[in-house]
mmCIF file of C-alpha atoms (C1' of nucleotides) in Angstrom:
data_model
loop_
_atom_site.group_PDB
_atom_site.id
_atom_site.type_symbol
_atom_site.label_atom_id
_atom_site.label_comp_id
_atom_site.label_asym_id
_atom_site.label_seq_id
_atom_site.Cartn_x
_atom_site.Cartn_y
_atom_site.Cartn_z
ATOM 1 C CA UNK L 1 14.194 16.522 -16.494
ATOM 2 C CA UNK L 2 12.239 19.418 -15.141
ATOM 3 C CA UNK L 3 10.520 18.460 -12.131
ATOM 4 C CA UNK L 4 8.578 21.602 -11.746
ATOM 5 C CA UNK L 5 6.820 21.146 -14.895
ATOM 6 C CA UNK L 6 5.647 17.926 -14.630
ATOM 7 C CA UNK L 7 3.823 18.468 -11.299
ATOM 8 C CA UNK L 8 2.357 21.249 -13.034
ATOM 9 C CA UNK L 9 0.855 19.164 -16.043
ATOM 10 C CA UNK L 10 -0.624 17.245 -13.066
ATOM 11 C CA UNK L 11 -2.161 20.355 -11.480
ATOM 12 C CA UNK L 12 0.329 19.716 -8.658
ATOM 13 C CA UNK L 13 1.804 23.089 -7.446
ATOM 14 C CA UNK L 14 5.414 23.362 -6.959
ATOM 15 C CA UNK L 15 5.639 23.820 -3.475
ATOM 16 C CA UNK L 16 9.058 24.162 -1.867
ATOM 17 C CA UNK L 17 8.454 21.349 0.605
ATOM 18 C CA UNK L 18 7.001 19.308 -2.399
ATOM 19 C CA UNK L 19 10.167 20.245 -4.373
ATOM 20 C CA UNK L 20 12.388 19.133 -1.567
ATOM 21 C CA UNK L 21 10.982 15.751 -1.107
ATOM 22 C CA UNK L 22 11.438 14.863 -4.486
ATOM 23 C CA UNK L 23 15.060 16.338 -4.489
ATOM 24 C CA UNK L 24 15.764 14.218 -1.664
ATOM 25 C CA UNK L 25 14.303 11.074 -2.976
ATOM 26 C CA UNK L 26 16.888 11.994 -6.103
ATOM 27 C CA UNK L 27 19.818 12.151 -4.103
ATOM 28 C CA UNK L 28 19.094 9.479 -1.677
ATOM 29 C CA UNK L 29 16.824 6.893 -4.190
ATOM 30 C CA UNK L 30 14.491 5.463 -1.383
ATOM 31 C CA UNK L 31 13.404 6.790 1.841
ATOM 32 C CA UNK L 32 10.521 5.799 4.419
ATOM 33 C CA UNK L 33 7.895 8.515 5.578
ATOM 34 C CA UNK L 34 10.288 9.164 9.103
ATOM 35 C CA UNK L 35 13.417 9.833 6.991
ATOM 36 C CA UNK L 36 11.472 11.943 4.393
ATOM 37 C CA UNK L 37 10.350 14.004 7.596
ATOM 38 C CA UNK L 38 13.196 14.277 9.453
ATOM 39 C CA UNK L 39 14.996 15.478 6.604
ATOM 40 C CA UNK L 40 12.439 17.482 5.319
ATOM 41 C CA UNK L 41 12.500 19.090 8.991
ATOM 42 C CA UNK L 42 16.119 20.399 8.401
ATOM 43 C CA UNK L 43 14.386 22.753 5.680
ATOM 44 C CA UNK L 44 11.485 23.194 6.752
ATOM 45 C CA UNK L 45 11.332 22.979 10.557
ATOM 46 C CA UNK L 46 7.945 23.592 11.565
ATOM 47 C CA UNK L 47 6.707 20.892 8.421
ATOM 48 C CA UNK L 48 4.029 18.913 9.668
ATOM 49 C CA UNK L 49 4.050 14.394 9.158
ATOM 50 C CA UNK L 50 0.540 15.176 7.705
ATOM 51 C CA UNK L 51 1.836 17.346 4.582
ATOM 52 C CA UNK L 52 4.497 14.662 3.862
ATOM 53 C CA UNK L 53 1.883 11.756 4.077
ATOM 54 C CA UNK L 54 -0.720 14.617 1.650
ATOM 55 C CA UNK L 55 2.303 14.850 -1.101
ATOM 56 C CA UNK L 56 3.825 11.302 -1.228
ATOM 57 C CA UNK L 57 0.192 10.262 -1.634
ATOM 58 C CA UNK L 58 -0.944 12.811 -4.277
ATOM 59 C CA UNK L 59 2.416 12.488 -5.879
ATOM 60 C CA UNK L 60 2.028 8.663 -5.921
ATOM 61 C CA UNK L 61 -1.428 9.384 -7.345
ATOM 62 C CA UNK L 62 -0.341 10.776 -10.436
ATOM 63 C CA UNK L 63 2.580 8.324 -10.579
ATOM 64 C CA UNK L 64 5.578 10.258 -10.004
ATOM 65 C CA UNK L 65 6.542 8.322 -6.897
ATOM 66 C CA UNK L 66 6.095 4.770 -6.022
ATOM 67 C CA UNK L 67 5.717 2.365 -2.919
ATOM 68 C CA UNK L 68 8.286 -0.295 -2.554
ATOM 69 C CA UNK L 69 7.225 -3.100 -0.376
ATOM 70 C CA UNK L 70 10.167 -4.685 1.393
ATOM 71 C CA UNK L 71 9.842 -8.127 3.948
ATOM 72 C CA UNK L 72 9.732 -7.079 7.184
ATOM 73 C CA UNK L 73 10.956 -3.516 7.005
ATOM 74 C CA UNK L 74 8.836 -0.423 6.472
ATOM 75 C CA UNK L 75 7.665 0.797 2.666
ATOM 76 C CA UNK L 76 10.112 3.135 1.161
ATOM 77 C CA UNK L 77 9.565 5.524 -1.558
ATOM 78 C CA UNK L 78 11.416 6.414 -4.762
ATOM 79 C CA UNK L 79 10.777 8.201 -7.965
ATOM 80 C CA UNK L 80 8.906 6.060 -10.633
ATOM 81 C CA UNK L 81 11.188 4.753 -13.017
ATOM 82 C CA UNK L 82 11.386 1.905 -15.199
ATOM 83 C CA UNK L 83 10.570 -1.254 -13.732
ATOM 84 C CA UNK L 84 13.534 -2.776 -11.851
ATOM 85 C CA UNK L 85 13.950 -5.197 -9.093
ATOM 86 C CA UNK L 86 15.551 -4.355 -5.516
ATOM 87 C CA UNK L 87 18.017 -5.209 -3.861
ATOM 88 C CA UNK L 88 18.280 -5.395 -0.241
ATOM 89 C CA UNK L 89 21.192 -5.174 2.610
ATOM 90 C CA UNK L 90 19.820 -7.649 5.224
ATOM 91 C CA UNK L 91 22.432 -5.851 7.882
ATOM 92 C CA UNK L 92 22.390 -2.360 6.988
ATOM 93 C CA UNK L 93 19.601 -1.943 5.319
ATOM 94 C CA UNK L 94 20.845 -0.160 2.001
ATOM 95 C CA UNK L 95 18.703 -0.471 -0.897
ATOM 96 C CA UNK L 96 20.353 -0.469 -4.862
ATOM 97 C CA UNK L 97 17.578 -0.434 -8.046
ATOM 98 C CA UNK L 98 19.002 -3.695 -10.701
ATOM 99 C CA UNK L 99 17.233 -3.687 -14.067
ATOM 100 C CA UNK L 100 16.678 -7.515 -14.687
ATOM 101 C CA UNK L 101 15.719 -8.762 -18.069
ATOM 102 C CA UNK L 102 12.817 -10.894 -16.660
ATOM 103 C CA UNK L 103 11.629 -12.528 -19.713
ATOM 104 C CA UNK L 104 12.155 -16.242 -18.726
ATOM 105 C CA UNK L 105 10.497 -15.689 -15.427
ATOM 106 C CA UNK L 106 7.867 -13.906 -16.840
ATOM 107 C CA UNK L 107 6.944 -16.793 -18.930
ATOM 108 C CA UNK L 108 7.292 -19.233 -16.603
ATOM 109 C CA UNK L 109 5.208 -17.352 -14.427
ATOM 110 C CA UNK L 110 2.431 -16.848 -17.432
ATOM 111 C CA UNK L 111 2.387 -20.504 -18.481
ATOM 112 C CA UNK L 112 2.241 -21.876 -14.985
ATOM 113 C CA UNK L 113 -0.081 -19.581 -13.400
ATOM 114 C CA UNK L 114 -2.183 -18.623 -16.924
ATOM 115 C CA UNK L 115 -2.448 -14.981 -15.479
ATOM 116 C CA UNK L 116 -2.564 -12.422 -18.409
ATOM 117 C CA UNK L 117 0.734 -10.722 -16.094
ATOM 118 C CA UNK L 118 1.554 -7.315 -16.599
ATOM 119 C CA UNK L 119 3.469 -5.920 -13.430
ATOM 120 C CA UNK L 120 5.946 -7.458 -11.357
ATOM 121 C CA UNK L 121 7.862 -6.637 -8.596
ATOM 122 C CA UNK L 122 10.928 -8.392 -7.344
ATOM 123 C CA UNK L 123 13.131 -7.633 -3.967
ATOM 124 C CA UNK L 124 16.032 -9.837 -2.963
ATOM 125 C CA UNK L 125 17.389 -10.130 0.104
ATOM 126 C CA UNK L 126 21.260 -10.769 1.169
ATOM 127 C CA UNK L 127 24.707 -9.204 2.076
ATOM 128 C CA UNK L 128 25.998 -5.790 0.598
ATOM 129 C CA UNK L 129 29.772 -6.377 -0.502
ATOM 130 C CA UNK L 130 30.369 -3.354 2.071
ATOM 131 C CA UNK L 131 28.333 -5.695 5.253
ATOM 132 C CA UNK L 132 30.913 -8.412 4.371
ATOM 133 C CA UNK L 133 33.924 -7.375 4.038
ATOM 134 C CA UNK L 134 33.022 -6.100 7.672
ATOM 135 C CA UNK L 135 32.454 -9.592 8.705
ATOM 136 C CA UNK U 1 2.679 -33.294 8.708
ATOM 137 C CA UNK U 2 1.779 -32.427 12.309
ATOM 138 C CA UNK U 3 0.590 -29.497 13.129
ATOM 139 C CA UNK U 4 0.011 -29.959 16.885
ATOM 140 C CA UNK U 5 3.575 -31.459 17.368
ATOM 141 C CA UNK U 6 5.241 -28.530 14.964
ATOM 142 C CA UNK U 7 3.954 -25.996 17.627
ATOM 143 C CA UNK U 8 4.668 -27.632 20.555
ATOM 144 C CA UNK U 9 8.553 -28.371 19.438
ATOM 145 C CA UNK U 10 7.883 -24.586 19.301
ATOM 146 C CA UNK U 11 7.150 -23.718 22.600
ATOM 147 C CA UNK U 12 3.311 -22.876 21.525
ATOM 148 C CA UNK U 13 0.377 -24.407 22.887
ATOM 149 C CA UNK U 14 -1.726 -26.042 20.659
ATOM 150 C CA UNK U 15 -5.076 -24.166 21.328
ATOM 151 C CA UNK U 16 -8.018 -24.876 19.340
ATOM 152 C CA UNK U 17 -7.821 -21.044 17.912
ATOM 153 C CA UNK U 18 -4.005 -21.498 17.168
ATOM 154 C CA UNK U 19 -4.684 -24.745 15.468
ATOM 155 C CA UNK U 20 -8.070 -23.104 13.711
ATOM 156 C CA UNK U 21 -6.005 -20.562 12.387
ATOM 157 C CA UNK U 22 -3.097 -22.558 10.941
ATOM 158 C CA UNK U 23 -6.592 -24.935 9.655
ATOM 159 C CA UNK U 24 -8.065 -22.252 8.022
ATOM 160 C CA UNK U 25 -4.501 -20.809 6.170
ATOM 161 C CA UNK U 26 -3.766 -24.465 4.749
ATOM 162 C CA UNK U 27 -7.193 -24.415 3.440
ATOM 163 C CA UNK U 28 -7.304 -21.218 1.767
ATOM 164 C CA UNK U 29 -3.950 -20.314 1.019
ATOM 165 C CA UNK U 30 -3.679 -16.825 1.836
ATOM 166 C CA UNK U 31 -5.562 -14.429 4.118
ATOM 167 C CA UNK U 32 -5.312 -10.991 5.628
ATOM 168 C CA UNK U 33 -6.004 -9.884 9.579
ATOM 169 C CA UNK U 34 -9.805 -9.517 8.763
ATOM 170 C CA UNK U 35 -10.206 -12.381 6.630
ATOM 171 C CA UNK U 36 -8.804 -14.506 9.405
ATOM 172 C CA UNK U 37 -10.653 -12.834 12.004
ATOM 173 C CA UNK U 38 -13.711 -13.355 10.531
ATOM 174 C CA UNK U 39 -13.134 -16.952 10.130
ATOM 175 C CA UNK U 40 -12.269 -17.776 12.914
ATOM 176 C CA UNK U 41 -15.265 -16.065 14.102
ATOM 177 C CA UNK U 42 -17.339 -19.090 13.584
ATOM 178 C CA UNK U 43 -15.968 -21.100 15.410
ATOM 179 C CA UNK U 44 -14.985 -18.775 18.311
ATOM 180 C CA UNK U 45 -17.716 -16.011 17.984
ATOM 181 C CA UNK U 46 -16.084 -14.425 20.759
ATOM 182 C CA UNK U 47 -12.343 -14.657 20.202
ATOM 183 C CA UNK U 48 -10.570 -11.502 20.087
ATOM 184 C CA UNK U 49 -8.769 -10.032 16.897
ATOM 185 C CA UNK U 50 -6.036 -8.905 19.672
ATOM 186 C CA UNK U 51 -5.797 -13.388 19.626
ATOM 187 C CA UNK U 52 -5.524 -13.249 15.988
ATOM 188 C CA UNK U 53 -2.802 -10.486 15.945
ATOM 189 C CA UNK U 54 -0.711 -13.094 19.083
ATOM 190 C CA UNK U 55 -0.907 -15.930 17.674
ATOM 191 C CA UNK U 56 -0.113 -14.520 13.353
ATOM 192 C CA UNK U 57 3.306 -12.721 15.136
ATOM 193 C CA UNK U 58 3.685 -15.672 17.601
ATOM 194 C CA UNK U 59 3.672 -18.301 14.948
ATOM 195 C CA UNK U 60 5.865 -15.685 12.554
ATOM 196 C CA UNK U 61 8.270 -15.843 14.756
ATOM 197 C CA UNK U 62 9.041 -19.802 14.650
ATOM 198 C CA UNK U 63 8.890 -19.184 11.135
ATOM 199 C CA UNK U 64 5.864 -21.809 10.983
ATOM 200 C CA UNK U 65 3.680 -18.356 8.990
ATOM 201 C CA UNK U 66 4.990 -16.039 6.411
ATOM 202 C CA UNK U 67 3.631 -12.537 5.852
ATOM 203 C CA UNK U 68 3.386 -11.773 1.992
ATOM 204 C CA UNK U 69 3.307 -8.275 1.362
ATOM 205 C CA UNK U 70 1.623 -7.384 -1.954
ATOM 206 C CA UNK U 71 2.058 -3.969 -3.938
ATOM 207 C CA UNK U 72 -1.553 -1.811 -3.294
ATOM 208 C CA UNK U 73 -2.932 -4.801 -0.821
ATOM 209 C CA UNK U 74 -3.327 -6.198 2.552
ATOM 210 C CA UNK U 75 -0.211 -8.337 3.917
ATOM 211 C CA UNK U 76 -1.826 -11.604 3.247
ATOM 212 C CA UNK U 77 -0.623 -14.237 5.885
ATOM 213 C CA UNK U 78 0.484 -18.552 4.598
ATOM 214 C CA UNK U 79 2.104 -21.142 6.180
ATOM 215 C CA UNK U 80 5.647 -21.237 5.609
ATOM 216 C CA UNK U 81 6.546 -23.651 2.148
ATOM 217 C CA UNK U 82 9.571 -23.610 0.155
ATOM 218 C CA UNK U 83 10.348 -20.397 -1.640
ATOM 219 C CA UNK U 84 8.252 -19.807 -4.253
ATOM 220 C CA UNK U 85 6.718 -16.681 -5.725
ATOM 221 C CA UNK U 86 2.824 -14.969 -6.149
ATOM 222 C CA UNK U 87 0.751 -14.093 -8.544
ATOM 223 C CA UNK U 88 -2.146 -12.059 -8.223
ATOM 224 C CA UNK U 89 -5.132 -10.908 -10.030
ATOM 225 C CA UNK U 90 -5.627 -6.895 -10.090
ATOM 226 C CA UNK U 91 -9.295 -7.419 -10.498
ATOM 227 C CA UNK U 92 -10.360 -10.456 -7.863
ATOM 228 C CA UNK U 93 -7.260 -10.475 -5.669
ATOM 229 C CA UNK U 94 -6.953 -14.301 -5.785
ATOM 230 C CA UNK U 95 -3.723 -15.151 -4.986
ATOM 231 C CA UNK U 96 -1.485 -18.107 -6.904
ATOM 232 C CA UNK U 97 1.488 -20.349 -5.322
ATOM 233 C CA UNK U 98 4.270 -20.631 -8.358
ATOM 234 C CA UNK U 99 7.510 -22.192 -8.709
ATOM 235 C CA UNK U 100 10.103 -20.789 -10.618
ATOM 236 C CA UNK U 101 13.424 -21.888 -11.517
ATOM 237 C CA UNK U 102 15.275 -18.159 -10.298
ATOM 238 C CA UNK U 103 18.527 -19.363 -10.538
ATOM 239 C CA UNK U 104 19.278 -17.071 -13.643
ATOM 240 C CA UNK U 105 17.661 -14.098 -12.661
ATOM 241 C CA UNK U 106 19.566 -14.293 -9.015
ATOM 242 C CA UNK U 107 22.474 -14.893 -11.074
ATOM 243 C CA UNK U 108 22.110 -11.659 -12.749
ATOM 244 C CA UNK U 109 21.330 -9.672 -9.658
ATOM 245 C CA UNK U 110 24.228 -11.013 -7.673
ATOM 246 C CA UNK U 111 26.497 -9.644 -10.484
ATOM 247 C CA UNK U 112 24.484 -6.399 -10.956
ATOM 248 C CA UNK U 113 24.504 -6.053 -6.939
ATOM 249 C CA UNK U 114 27.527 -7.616 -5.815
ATOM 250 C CA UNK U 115 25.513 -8.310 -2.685
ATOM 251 C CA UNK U 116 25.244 -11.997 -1.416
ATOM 252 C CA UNK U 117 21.766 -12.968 -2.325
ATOM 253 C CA UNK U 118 20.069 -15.443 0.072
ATOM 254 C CA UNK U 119 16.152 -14.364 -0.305
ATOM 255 C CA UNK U 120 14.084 -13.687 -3.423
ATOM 256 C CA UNK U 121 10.462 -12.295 -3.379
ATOM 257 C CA UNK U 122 8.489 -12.024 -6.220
ATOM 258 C CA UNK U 123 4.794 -11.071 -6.926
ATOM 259 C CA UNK U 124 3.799 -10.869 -10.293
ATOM 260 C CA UNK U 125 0.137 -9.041 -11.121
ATOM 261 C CA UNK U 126 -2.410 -9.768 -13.950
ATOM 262 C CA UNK U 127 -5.579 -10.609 -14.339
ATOM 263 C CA UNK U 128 -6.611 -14.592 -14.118
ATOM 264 C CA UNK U 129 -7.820 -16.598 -16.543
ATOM 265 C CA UNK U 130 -11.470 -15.995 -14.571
ATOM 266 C CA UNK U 131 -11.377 -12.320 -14.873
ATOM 267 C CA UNK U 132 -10.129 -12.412 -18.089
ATOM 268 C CA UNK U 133 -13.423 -14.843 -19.461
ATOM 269 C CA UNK U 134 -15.509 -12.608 -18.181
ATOM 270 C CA UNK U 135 -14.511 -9.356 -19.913
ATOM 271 C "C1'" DC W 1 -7.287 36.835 -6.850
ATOM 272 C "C1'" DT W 2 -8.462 32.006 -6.448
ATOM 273 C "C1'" DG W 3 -7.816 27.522 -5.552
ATOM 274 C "C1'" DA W 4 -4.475 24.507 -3.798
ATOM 275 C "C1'" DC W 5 -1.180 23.665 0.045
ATOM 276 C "C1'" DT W 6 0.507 23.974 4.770
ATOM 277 C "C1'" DG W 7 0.441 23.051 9.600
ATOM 278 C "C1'" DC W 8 -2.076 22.166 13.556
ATOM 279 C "C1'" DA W 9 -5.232 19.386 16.105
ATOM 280 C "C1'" DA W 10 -8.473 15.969 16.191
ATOM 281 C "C1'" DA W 11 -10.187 11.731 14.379
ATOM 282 C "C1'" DC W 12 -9.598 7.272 12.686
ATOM 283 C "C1'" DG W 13 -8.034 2.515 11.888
ATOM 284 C "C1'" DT W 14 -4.753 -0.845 13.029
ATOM 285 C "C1'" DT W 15 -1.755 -3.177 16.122
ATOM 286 C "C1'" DT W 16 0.055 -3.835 20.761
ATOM 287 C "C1'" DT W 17 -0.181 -4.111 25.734
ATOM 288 C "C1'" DG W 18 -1.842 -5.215 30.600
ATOM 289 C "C1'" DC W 19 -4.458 -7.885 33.252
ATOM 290 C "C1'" DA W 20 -7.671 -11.354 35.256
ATOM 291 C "C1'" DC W 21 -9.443 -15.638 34.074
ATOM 292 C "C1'" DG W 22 -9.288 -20.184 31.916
ATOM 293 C "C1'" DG W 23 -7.107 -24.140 29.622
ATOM 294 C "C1'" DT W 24 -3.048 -26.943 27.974
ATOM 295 C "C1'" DA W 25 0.490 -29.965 29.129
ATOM 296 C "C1'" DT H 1 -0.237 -27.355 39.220
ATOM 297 C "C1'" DA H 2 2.395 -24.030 36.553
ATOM 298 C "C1'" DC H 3 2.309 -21.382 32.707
ATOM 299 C "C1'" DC H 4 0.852 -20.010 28.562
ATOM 300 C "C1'" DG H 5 -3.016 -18.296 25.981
ATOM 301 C "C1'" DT H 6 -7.494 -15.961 25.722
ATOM 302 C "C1'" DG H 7 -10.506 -12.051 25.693
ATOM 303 C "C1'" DC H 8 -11.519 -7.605 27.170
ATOM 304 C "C1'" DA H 9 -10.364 -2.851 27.564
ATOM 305 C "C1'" DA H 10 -7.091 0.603 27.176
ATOM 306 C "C1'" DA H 11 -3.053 2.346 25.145
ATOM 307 C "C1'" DA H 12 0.054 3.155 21.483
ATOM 308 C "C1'" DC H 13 0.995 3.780 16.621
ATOM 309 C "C1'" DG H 14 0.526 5.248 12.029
ATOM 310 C "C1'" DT H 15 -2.216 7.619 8.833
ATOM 311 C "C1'" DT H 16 -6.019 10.593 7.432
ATOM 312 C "C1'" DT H 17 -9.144 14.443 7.842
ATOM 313 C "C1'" DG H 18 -10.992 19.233 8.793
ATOM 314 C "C1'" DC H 19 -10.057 23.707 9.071
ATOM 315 C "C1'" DA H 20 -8.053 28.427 9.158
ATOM 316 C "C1'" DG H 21 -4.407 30.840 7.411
ATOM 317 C "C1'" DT H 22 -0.932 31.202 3.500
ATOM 318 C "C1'" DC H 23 1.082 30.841 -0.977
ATOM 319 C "C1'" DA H 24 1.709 29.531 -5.946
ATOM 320 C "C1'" DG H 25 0.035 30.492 -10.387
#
DNA sequence: CTGACTGCAAACGTTTTGCACGGTA
DNA sequence: TACCGTGCAAAACGTTTGCAGTCAG
């Protein structure tokens, strides 16, 4: 997968610090806007909050990152992939991608509702094995 | 149900703008902030939305009012039911209570996960039956 | 070379805080 | 009566905007 072009076929420009928040969202999977910056700020110290809000939202724009809405923590970021649920560490905060099949739901949520659904997004809440075995 | 008792077990005053509010969300289901603040507006035409903001976090925190967070909205604001999930239409942001049976779909993300799964939230979007008659 | 991007500073919108007054229990 | 809650104004946050200089294509 060639990053590079694809902003390109966006008319996004390849910038380094555009390049390095999307390698970081890679490595890491989901960030909020502080940990984008502050890691952003170890390449690029004199980066300013305002060009990481600029490319999350332009890259969001053309759908090559998305928002995650989490209960009562801060949005995170990732790179737009498949639909998939999340899963969420209730102590330390670590967040894993699951791909669900979600057709029952899906159709209990169309009959009962009679929504013509085509998006949903799921986040569950609990314990990482890690967080337990910690007590 | 009693509302006025609820709060005071609590340790919150039933004021007529706490009790408006928690009026007002068991009428309409969901609101945001504004919504709310405008409301209540009526009947207090010179309440404060710095009230509004006090009593949603006060009444959050007793768990008596959930915050919904929505992909692309507003937090809309409920009182607290059993867990159930949303759905909501892209075009006239009406918001639906639904009850699904989870239990497979929690199954499969405690496996995937290996996390201890004690939460679920789900929003589905579509377009309502409605927005759907009307082209 | 040109338009898009960066970084700074200022502006903006939202939420929180401090305080004097008023109302609930 | 003792506090808690209200409403106002100010402060604190988080995010967006405008602009001059810089860089990618």
């Amino acid at each position: 997968m060639n990053y590079v072009e694809l902003l390109k076929q966006n008319n996004l420009k390849a910038t380094p610090q555009r390049l390095k928040i999307v390698e970081v969202l890679y490595m890491k999977g989901h960030l909020n806007i502080d940990e984008i910056y502050r890691v952003l700020k170890n390449s690029f110290p004199s980066i300013s909050l305002a060009t990481i809000y600029k490319n999350i939202n332009s890259m969001i724009e053309i759908s090559f990152l998305s928002e995650v809405k989490i209960p009562q923590q801060k949005s995170v970021y990732e790179l737009t992939k498949s639909e998939h649920a999340h899963v969420v560490c209730s102590k330390c905060n670590s967040i894993l991608d699951i791909e669900l099949d979600t057709s029952d739901i899906v159709t209990q949520a169309s009959k009962l509702s009679h929504y013509n659904l085509d998006k949903s997004s799921i986040v569950f809440n609990g314990i990482c094995s890690e967080c337990s075995s910690k007590g």
